[in-house]
XYZ file of N, CA and C in Angstrom:
660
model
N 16.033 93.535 -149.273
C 17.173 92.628 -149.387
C 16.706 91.329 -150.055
N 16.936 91.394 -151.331
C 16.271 90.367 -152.024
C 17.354 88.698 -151.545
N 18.762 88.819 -150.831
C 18.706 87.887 -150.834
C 18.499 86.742 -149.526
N 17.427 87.866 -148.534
C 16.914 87.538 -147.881
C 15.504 86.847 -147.781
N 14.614 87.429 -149.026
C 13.929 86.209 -149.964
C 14.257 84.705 -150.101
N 15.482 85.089 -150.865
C 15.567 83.455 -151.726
C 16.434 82.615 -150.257
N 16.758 82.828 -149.789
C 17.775 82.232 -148.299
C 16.461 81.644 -147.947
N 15.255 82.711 -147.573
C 13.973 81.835 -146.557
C 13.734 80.850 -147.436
N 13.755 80.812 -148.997
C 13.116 80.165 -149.760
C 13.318 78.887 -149.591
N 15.209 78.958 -149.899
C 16.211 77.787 -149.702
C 15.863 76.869 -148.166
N 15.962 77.630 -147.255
C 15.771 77.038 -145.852
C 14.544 76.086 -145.650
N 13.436 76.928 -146.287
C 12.238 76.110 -146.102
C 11.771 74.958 -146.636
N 12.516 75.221 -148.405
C 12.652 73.812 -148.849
C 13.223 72.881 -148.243
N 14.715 73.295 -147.668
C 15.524 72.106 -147.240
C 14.882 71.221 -146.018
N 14.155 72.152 -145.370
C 13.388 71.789 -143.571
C 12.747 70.791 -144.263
N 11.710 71.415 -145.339
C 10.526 70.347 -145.707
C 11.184 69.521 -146.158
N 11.885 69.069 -147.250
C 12.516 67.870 -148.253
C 13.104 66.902 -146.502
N 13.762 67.834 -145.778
C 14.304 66.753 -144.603
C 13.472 66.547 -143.710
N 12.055 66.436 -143.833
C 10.870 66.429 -143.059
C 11.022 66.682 -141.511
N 11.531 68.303 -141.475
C 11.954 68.947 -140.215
C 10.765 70.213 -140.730
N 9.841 70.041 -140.891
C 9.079 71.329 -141.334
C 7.498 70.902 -141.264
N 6.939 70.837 -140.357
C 6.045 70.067 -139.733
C 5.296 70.455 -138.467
N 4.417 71.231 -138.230
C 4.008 71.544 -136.922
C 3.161 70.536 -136.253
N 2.294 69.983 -137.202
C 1.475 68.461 -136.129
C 2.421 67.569 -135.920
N 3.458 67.380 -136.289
C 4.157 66.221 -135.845
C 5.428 66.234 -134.944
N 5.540 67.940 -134.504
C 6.285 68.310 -133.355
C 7.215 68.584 -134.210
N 7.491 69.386 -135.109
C 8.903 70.248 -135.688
C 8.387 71.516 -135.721
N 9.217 72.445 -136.465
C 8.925 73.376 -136.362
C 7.969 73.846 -137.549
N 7.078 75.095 -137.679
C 6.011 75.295 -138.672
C 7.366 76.230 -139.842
N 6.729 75.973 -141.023
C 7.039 76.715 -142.425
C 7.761 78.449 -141.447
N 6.544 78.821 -140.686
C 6.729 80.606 -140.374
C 8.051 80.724 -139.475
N 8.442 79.277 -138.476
C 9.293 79.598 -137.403
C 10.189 79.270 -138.195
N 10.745 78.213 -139.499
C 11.574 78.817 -140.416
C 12.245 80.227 -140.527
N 10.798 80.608 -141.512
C 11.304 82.475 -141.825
C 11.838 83.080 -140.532
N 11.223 83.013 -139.146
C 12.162 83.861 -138.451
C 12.973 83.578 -137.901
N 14.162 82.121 -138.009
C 14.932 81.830 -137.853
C 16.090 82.141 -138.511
N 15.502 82.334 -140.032
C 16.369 83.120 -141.035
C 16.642 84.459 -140.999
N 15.676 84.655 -140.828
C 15.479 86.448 -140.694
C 16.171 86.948 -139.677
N 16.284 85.964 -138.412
C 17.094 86.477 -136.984
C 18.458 86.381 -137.506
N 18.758 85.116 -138.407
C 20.176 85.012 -138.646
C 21.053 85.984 -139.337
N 19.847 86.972 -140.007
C 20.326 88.051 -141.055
C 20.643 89.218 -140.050
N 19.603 88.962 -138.572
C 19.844 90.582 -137.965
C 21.448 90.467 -137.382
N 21.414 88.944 -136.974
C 22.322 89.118 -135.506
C 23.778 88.377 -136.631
N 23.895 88.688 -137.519
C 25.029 88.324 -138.017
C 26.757 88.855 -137.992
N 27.627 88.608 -137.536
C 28.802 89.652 -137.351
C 30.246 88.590 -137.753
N 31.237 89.535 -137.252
C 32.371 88.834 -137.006
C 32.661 88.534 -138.434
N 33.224 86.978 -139.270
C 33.873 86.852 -140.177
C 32.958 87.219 -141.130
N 32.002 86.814 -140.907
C 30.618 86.491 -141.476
C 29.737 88.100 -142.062
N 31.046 88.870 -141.745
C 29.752 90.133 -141.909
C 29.334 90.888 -141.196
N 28.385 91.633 -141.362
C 27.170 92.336 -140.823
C 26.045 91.999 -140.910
N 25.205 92.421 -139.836
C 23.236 92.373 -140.412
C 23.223 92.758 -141.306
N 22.336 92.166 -141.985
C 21.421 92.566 -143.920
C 20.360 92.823 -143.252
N 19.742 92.401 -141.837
C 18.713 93.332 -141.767
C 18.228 93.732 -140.224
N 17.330 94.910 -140.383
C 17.340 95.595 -138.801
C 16.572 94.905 -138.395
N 16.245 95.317 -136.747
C 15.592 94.897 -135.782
C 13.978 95.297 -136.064
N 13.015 94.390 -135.976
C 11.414 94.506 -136.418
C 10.721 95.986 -136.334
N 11.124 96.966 -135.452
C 11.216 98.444 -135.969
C 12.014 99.020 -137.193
N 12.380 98.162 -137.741
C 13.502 98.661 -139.164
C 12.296 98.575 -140.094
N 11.578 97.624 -139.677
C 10.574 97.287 -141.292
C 9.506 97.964 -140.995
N 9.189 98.494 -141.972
C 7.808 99.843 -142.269
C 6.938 99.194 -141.603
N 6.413 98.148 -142.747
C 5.106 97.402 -142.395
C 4.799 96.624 -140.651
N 6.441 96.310 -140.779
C 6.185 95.186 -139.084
C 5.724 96.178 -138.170
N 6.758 97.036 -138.127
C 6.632 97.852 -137.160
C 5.018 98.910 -136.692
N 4.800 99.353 -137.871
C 2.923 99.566 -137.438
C 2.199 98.718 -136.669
N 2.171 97.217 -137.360
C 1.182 95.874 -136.924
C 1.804 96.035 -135.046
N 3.502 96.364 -134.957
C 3.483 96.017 -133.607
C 3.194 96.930 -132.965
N 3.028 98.038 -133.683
C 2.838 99.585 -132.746
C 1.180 99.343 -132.467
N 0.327 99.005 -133.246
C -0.995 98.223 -132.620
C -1.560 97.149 -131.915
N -0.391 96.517 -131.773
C -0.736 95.546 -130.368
C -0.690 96.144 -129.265
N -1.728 96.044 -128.605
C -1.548 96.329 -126.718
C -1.197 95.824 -125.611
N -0.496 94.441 -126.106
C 0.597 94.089 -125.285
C 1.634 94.828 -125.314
N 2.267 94.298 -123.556
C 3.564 95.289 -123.115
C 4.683 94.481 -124.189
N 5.980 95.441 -124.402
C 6.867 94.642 -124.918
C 8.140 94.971 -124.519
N 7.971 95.618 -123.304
C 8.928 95.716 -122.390
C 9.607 94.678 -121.629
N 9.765 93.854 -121.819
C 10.194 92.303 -121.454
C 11.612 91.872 -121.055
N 12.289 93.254 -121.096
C 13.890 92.850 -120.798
C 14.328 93.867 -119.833
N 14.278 93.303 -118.624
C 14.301 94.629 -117.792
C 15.639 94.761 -117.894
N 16.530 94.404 -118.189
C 18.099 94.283 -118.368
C 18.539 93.390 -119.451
N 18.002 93.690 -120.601
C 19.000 92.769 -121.818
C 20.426 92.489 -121.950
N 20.440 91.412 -121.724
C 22.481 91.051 -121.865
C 22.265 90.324 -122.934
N 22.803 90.989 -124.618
C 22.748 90.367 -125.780
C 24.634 89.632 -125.428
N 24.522 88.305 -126.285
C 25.460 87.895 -126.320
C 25.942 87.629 -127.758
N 26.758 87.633 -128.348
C 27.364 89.237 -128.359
C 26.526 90.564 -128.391
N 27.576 91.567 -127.813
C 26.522 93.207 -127.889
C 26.592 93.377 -129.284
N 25.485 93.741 -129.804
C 25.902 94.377 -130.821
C 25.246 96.254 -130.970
N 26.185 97.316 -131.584
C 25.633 98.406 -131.126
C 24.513 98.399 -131.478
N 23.659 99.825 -130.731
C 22.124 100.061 -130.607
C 21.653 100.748 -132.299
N 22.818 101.106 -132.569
C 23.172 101.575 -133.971
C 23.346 101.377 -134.837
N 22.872 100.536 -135.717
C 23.196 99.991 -136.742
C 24.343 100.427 -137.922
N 24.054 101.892 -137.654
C 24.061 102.200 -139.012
C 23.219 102.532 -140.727
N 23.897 102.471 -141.482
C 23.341 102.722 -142.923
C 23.360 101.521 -143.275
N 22.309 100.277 -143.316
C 22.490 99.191 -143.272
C 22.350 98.929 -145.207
N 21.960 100.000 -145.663
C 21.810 99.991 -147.084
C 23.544 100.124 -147.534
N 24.310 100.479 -146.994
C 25.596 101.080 -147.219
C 26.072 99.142 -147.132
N 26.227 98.679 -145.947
C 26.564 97.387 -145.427
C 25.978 96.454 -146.453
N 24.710 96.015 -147.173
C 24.165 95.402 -147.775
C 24.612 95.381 -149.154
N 25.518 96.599 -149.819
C 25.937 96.434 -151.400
C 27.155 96.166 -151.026
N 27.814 96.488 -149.915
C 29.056 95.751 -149.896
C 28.984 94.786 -149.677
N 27.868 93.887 -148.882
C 28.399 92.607 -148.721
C 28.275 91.984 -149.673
N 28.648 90.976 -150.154
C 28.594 90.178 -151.951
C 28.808 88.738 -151.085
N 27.885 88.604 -150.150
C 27.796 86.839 -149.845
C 26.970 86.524 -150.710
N 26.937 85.219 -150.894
C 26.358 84.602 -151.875
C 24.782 84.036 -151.014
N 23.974 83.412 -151.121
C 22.825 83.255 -150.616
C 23.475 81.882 -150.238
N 23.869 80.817 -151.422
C 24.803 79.329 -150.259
C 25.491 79.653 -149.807
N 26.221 81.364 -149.785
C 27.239 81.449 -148.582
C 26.499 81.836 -147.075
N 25.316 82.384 -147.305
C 24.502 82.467 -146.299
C 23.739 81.076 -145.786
N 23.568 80.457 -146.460
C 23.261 79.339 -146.053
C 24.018 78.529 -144.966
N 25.316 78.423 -145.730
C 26.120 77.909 -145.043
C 25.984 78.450 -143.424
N 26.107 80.005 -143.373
C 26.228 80.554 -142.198
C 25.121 80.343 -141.165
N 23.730 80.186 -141.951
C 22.473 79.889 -141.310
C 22.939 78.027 -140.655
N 23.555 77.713 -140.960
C 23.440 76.040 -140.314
C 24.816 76.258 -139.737
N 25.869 76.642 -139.896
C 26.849 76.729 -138.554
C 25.953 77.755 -137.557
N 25.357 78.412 -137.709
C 24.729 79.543 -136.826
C 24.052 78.360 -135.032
N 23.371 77.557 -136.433
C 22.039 76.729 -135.153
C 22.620 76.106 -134.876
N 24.215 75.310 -135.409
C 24.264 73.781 -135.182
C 25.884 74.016 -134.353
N 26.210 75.386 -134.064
C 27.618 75.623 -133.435
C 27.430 77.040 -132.364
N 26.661 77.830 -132.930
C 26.423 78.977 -132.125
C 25.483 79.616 -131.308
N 24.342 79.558 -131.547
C 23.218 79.793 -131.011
C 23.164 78.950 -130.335
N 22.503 78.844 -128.556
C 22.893 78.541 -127.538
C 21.104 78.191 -127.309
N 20.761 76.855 -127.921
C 19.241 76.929 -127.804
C 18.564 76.423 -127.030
N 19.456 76.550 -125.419
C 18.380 76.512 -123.615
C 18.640 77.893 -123.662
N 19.692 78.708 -123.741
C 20.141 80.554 -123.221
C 19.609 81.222 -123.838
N 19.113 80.877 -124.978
C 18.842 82.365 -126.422
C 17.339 82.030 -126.252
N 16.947 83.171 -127.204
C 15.285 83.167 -128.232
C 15.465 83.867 -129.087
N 15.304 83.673 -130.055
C 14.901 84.206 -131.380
C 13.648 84.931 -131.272
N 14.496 86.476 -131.736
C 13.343 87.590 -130.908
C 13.925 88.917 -132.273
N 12.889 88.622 -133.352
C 12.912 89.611 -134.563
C 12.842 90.811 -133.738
N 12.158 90.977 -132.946
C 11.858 92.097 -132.151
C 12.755 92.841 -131.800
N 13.558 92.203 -131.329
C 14.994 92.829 -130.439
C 16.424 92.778 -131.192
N 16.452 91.841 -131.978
C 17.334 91.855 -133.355
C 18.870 91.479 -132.885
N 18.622 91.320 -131.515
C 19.819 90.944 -131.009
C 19.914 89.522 -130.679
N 21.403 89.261 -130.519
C 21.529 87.933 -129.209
C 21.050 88.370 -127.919
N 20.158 87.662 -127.324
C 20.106 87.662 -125.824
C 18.730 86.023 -125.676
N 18.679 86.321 -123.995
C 17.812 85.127 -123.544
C 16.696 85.600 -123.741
N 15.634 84.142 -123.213
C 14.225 84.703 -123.650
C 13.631 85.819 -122.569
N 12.676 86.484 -123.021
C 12.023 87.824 -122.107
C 11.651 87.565 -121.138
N 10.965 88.475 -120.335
C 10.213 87.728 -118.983
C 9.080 86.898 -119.074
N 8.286 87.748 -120.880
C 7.246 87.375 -120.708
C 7.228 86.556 -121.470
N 8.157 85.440 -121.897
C 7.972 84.655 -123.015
C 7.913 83.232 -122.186
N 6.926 82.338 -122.433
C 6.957 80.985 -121.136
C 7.541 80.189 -122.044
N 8.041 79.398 -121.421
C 9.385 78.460 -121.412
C 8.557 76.924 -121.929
N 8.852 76.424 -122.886
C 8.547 75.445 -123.025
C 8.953 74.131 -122.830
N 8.612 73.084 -121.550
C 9.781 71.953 -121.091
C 9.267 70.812 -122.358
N 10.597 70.583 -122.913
C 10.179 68.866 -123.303
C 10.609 67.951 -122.252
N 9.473 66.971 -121.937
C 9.631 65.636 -121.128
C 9.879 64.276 -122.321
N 11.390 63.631 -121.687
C 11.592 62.945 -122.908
C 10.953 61.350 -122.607
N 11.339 60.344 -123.273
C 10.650 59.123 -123.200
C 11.013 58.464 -121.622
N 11.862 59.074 -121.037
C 12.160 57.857 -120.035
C 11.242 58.660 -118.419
N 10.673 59.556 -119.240
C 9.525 60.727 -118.033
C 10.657 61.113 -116.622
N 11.939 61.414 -117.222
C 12.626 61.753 -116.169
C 13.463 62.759 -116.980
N 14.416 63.383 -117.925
C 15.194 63.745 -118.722
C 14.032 65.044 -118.973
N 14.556 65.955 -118.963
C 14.228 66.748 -119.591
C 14.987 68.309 -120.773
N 14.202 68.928 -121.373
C 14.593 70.118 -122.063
C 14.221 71.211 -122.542
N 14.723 72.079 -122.524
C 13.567 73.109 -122.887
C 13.589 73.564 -124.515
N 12.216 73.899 -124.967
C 12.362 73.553 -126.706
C 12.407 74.926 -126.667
N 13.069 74.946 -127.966
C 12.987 76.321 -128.841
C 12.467 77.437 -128.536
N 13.222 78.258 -127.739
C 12.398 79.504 -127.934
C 12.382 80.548 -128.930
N 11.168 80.459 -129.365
C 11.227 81.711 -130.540
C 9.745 82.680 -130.467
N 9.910 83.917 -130.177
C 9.557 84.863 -130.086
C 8.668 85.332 -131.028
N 7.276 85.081 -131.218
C 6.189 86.143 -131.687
C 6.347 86.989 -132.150
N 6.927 87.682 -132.853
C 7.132 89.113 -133.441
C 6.134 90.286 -133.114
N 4.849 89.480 -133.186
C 4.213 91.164 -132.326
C 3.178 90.303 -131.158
N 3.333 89.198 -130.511
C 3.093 88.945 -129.303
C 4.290 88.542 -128.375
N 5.164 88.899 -127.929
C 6.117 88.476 -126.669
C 5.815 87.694 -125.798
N 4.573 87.615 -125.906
C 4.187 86.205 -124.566
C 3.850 85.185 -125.489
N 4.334 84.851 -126.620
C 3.804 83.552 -127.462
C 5.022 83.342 -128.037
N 5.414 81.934 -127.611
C 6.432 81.269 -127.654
C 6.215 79.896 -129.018
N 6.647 80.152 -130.152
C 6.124 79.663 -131.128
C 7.257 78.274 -131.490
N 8.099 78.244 -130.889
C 8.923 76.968 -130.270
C 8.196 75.600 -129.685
N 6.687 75.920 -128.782
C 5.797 75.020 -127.831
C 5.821 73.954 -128.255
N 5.296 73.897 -129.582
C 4.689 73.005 -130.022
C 5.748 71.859 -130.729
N 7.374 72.031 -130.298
C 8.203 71.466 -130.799
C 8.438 70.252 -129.756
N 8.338 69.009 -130.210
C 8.711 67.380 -129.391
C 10.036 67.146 -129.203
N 9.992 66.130 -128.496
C 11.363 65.743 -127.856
C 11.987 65.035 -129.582
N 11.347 64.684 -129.763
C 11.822 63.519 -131.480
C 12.119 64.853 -132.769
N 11.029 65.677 -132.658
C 11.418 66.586 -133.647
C 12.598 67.526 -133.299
N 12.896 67.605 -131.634
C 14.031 68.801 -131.487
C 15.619 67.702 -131.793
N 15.776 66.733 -131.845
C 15.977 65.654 -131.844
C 16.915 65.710 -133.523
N 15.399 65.705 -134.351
C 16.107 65.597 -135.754
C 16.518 66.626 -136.037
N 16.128 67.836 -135.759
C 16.246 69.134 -135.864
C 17.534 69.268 -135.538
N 18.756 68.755 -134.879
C 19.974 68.954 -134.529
C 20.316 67.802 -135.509
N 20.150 66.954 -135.857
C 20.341 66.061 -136.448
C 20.659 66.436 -138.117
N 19.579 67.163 -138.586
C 19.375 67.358 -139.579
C 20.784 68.822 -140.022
N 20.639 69.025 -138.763
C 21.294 70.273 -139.344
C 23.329 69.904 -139.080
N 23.585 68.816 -138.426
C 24.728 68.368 -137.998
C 24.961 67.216 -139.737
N 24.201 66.907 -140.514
C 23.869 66.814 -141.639
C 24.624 67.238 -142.695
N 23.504 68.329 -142.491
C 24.139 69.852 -143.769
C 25.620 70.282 -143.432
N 26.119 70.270 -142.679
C 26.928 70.904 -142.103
C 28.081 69.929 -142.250
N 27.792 68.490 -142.298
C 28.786 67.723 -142.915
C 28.985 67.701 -144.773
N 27.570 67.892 -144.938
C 27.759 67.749 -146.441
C 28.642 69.564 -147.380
N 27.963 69.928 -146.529
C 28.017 71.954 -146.672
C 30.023 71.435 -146.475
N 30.679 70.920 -145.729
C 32.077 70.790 -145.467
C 32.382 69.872 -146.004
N 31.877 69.298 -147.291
C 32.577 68.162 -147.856
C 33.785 68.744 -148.946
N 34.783 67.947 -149.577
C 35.839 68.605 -150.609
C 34.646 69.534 -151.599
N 34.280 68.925 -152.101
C 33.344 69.277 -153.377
C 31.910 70.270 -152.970
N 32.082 70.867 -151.436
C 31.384 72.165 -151.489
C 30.250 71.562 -151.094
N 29.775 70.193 -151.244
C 28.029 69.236 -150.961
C 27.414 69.845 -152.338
N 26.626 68.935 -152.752
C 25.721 69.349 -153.798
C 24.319 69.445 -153.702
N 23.500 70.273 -153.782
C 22.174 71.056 -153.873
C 21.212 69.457 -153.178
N 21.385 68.750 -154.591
C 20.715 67.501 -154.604
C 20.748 66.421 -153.564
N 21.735 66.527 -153.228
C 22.125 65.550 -151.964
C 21.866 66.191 -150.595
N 22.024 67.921 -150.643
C 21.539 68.735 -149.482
C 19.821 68.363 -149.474
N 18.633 68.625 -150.616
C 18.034 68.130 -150.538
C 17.075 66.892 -150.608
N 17.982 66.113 -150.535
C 17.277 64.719 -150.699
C 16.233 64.477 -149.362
N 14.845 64.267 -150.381
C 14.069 63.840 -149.332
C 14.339 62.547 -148.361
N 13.666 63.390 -147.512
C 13.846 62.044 -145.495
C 13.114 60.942 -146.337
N 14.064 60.025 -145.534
C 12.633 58.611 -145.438
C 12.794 58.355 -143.834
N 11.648 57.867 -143.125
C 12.300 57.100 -142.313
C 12.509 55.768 -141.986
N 13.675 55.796 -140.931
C 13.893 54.602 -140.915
C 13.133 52.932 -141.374
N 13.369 52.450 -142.350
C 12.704 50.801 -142.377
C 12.727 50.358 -141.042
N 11.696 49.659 -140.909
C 11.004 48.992 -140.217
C 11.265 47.150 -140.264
N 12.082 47.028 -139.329
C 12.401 45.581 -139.318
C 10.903 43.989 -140.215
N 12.028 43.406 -140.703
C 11.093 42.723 -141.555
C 10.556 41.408 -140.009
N 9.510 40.986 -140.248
C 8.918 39.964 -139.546
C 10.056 38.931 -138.990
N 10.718 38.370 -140.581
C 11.705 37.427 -140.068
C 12.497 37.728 -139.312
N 13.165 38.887 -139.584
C 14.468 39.842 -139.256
C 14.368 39.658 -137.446
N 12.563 40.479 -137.174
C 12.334 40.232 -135.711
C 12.194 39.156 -135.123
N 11.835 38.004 -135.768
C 11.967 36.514 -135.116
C 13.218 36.261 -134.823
N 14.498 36.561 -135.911
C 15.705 35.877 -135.418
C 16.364 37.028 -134.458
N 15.851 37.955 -134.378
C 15.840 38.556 -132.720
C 15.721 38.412 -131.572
């Protein structure tokens, strides 16, 4: 599904240009990108379509690498995907020439997805399972503690593709989960402007905030 290529391509630029693409500085890394995209392609339905692509046993290659791990990946002793979607896909090659979304029409769908639908204390992003549902048993929960050491949240869960107990969300901060809704409440204004938003203005690089001038803080 080539236009499952250029979508990761698009996404990853936009993360980086909005300096949401960052793992030392508590965002998310370049890779938890791709499988944010990639989940958005499995678990896609309703107006929007169908999956463009199967669950991490669909792909030749994934599926070996996970058939050689010796971790369990039995992790859902009762999966409740929200929505179900069947165990069946189907002829997903059949579904894929009919659909004629456009890759900014996928786009679009990838940022209403995070910033209206996906439920990100209830869900994990789990290539594995290709569905909606919560995180596994064996996936540990990552708390953010925010500045006032009382508030808390739990970051991102996203699912390892061939480890289930590695939660690749961890390493996400209270400031980066922060812009990360921010950024994408953003797109989602510009993505709904009359004129469709334009490429350039979707990616205009972050600055951050200026930094009060000396004087500025004296007459403070």
């Amino acid at each position: 599904e080539i236009r499952a290529r250029d979508l990761i391509l698009l996404v990853k630029r936009w993360a980086k240009d909005r300096g949401i693409c960052h793992a030392a500085k508590g965002h998310l890394s370049p890779y938890c990108w791709t499988l944010l995209t990639i989940y958005l392609l499995q678990v896609r339905s309703g107006c929007d379509g169908g999956p463009l692509l199967p669950e991490l046993a669909g792909f030749q290659l994934a599926s070996s690498l996970a058939a050689g791990s010796k971790k369990p990946i039995d992790d859902h002793a009762a999966p409740t995907p929200a929505p179900q979607l069947p165990k069946s896909r189907g002829p997903l090659g059949r579904a894929r020439t009919e659909d004629k979304t456009t890759v900014g029409a996928l786009f679009k769908e990838f940022v209403r997805f995070y910033r209206r639908t996906f439920d990100w204390r209830k869900e994990a992003v789990s290539l594995r399972l290709g569905v909606r549902s919560p995180p596994g048993k064996l996936l540990p929960i990552h708390i953010m503690v925010f500045e006032d050491g009382v508030t808390t949240e739990a970051a991102p869960n996203i699912e390892d593709p061939f480890d289930p107990t590695r939660n690749l969300g961890e390493g996400v901060s209270e400031d980066g989960f922060r812009r990360l809704h921010a950024e994408f409440a953003r797109a989602e204004a510009l993505l709904g402007a009359p004129d469709g938003g334009s490429l350039s203005r979707l990616l205009e690089p972050w600055a951050p905030p200026a930094a009060p001038s000396s004087g500025e803080a004296n007459e403070d």
